[in-house]
Coordinates of C-alpha atoms and ligand atoms in Angstrom, one line a residue:
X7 CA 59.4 17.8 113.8
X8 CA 57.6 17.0 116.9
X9 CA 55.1 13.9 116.9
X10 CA 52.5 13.3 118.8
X11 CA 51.5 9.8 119.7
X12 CA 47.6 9.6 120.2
X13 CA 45.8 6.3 121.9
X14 CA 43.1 6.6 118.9
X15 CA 41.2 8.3 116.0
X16 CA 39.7 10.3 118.8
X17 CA 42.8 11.3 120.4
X18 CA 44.1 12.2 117.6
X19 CA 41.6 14.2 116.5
X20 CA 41.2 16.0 120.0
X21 CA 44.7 16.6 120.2
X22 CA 45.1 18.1 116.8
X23 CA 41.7 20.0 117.4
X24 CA 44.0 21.7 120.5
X25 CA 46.1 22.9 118.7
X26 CA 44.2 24.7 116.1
X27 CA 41.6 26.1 118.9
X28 CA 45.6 27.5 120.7
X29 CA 46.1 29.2 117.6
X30 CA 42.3 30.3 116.8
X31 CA 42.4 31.8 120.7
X32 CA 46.4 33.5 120.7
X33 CA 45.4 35.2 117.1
X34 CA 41.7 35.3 116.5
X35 CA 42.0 37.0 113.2
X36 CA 44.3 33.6 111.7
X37 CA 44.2 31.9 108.3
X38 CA 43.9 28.5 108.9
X39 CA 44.9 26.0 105.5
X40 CA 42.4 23.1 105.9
X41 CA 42.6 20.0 103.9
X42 CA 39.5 17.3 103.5
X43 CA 39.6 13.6 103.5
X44 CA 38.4 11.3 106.1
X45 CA 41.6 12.0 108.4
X46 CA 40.1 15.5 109.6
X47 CA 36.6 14.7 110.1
X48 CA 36.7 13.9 113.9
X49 CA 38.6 17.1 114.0
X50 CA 35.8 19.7 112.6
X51 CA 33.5 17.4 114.8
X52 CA 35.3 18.6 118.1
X53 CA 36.0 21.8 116.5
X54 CA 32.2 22.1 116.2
X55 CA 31.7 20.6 119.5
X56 CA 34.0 23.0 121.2
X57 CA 32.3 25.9 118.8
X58 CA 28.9 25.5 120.4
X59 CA 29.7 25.5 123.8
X60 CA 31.1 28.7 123.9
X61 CA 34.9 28.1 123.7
X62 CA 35.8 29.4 120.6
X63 CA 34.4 31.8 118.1
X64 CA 35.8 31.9 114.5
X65 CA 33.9 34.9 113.0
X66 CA 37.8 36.3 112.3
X67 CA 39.0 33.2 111.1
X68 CA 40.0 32.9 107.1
X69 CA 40.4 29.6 106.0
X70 CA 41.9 28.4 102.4
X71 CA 41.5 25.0 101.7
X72 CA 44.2 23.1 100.0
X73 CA 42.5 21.7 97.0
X74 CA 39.5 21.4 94.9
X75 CA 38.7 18.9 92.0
X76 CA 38.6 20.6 88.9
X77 CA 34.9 20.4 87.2
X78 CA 33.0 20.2 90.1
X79 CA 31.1 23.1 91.4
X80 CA 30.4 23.7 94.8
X81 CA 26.9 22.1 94.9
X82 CA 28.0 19.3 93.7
X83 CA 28.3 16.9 97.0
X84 CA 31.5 15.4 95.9
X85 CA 33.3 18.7 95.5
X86 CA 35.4 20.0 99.0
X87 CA 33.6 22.9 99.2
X88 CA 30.5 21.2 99.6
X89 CA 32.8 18.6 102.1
X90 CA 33.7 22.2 104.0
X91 CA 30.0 23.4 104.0
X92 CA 28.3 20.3 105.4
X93 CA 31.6 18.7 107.5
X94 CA 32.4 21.9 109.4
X95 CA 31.3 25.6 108.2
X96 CA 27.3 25.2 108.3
X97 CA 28.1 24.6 111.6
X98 CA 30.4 27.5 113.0
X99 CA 30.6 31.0 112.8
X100 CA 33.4 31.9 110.4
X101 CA 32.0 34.1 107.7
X102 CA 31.4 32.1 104.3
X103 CA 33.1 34.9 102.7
X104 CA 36.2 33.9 104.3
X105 CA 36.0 30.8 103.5
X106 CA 38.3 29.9 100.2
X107 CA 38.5 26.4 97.9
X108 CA 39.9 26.7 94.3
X109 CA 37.4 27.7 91.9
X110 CA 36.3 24.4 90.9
X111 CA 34.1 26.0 87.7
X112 CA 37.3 28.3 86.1
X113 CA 38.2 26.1 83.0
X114 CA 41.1 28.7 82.7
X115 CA 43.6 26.5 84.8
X116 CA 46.1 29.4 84.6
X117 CA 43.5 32.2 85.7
X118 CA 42.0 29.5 88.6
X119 CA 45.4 29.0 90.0
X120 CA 46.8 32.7 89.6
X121 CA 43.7 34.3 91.7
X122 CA 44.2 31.2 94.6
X123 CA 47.9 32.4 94.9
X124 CA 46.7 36.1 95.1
X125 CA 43.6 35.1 97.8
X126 CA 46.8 33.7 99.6
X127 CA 49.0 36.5 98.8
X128 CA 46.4 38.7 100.3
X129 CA 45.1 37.1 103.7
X130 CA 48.8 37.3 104.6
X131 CA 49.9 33.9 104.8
X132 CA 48.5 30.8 106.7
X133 CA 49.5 30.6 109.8
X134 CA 48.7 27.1 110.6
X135 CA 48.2 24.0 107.5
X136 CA 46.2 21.0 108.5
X137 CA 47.3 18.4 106.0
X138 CA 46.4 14.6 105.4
X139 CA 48.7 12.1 104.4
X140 CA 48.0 10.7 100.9
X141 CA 48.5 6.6 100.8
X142 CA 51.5 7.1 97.9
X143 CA 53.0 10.1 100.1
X144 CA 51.0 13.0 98.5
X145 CA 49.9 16.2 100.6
X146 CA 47.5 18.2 99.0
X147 CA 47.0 17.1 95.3
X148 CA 51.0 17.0 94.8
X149 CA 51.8 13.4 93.6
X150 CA 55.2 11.8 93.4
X151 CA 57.4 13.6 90.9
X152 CA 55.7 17.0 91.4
X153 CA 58.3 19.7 91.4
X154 CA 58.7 21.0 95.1
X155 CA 58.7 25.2 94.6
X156 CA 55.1 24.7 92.9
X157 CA 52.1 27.5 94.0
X158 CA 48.7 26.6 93.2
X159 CA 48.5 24.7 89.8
X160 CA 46.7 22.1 87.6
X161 CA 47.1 18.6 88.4
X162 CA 46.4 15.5 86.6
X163 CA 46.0 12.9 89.4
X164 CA 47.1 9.9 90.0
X165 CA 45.4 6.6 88.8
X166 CA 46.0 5.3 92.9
X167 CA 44.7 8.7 94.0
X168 CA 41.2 8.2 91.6
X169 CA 41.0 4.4 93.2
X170 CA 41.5 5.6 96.6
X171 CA 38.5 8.9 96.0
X172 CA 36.6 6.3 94.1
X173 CA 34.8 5.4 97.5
X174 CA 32.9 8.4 97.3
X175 CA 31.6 8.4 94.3
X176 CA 28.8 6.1 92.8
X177 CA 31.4 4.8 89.8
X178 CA 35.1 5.4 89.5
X179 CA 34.6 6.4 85.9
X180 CA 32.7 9.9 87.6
X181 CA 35.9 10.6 89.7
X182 CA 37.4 13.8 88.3
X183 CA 40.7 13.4 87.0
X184 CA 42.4 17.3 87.2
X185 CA 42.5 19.1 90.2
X186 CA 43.3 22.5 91.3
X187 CA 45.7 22.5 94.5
X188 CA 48.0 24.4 96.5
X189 CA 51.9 23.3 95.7
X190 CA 54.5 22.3 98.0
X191 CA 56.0 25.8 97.8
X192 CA 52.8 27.3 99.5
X193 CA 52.2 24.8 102.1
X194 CA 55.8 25.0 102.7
X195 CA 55.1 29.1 103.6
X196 CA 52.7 28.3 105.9
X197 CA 53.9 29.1 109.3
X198 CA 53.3 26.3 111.3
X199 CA 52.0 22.8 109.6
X200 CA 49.8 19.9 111.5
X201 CA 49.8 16.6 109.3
X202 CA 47.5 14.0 110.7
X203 CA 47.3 10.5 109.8
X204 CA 45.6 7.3 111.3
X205 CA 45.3 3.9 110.6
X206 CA 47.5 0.7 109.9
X207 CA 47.3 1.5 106.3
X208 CA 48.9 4.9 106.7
X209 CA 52.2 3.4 108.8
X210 CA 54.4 2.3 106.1
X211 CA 54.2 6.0 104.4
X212 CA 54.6 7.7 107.5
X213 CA 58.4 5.8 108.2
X214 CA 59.3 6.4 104.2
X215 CA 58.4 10.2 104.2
X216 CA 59.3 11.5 108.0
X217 CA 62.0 8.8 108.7
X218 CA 63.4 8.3 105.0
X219 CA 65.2 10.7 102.0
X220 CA 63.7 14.2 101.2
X221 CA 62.5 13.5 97.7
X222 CA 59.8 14.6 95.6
X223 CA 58.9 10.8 94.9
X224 CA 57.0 11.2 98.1
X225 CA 55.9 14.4 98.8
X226 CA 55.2 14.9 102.0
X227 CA 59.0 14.0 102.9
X228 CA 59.4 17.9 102.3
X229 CA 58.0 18.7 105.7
X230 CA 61.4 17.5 107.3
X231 CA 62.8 20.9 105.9
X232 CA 59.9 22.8 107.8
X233 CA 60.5 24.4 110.8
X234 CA 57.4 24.0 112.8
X235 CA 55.6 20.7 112.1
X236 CA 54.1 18.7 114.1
X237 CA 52.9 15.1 113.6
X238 CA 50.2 14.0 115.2
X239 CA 49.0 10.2 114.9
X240 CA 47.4 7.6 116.2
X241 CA 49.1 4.3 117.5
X242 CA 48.5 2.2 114.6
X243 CA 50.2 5.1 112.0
X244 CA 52.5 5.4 113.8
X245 CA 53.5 1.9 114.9
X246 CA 57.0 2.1 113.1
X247 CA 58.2 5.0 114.7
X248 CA 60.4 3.6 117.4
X249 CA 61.3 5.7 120.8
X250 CA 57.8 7.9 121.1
Ligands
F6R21 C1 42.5 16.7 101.0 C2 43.8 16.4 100.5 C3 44.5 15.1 100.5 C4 44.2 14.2 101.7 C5 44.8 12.8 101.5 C6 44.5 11.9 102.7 O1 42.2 18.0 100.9 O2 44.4 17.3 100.1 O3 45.8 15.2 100.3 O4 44.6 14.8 102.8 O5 44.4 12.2 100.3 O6 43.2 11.6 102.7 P1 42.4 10.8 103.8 O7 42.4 11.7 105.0 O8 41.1 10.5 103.3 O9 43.2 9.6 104.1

């Protein structure tokens, strides 16, 4: 795993925005796996920034999102594909039609989750994964305990994962309690993986899943068994990690 140690939340979110713009420009027609969250935000914004003066063009860019809440559609402004829409799409050129988040409206869990796998199946495979760093160790919507060779599937989430989302909506009682999202197994396929995390809050997880056991109590300890991750972080999430 190679980390890198950002001054900031504006490093960070420069030097992660680098590395997806490397890949957008050495393979213009990439799939990129995009997460939401507050941790990516500054990166659409210099994505976007970048975007509009000329240096990168995304109309052959696919992206697939990791995760959607399950009951929301995407009008609804708490749902990610409204997040995608108003954080970073409206403002690019990638085609909406390449654009992919779980179906939000299929009640079928099976049939939502079996046509996300195929849309994977057929883009090809991400190339790069832009993932967040849940505060209990999750990536995506895979909490503690989830099975590691999981594809896209149901989940019931967890009550620390409704308390942390409860911020955005107007009562915790309106926070969705399923979600649709992609499993370990097919963020694990992805070719290369960026995590980003920030914040003193997110240290303590950071040493426990890149520095402790591989175990599906925290999820995101997985990515030690990837070959091309890389970490990058800003000083205060990062403050455990000794020798950077
Ligand atoms: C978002 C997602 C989540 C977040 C994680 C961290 O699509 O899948 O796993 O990445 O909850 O969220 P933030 O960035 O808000 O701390």
């Amino acid at each position: 795993m190679r980390i890198i140690k950002a001054e900031d939340y504006y490093s960070m979110s420069r030097m992660a925005a680098n590395i997806i713009s490397a890949q957008i420009i050495m393979k213009p027609r990439c799939v990129l796996g995009l997460a939401t969250g507050s941790t990516p935000l500054g990166i659409y914004s210099q994505l976007i920034e970048w975007y509009k003066k000329g240096d990168l063009d995304f109309s052959e860019v696919t992206s697939i999102n990791l995760d959607e809440y399950k009951g929301l559609s995407g009008d609804n402004d708490q749902s990610y594909r409204y997040f995608m829409n108003t954080n970073f799409f409206d403002y690019i050129n990638i085609l909406k039609e390449n654009t992919y988040v779980p179906n939000g409206l299929e009640e079928d869990s099976e049939k939502a989750c079996r046509e996300y796998n195929q849309i994977i199946l057929q883009s090809g495979g991400v190339d790069l994964q832009l993932l967040g760093l849940g505060n209990n160790g999750h990536i995506g919507f895979n909490e503690p305990g989830e099975a590691f060779e999981k594809e896209t599937h149901c989940v019931k989430l967890a009550e620390s994962t409704v308390k942390a989302n409860a911020r955005f909506f107007a009562d915790e009682s309106l926070v969705p309690k399923e979600a649709y999202t992609m499993g370990i197994k097919s963020i694990m396929q992805a070719k290369k993986i960026v995590i980003v995390v920030n914040g003193e809050g997110k240290a303590d997880i950071v040493k426990q899943a890149f520095f402790g056991p591989v175990t599906p109590k925290i999820p995101a300890s997985v990515l030690q068994l990837h070959n091309d991750v890389t970490l990058v972080g800003d000083q205060e999430a990062l403050k455990y990690i000794e020798g950077l």
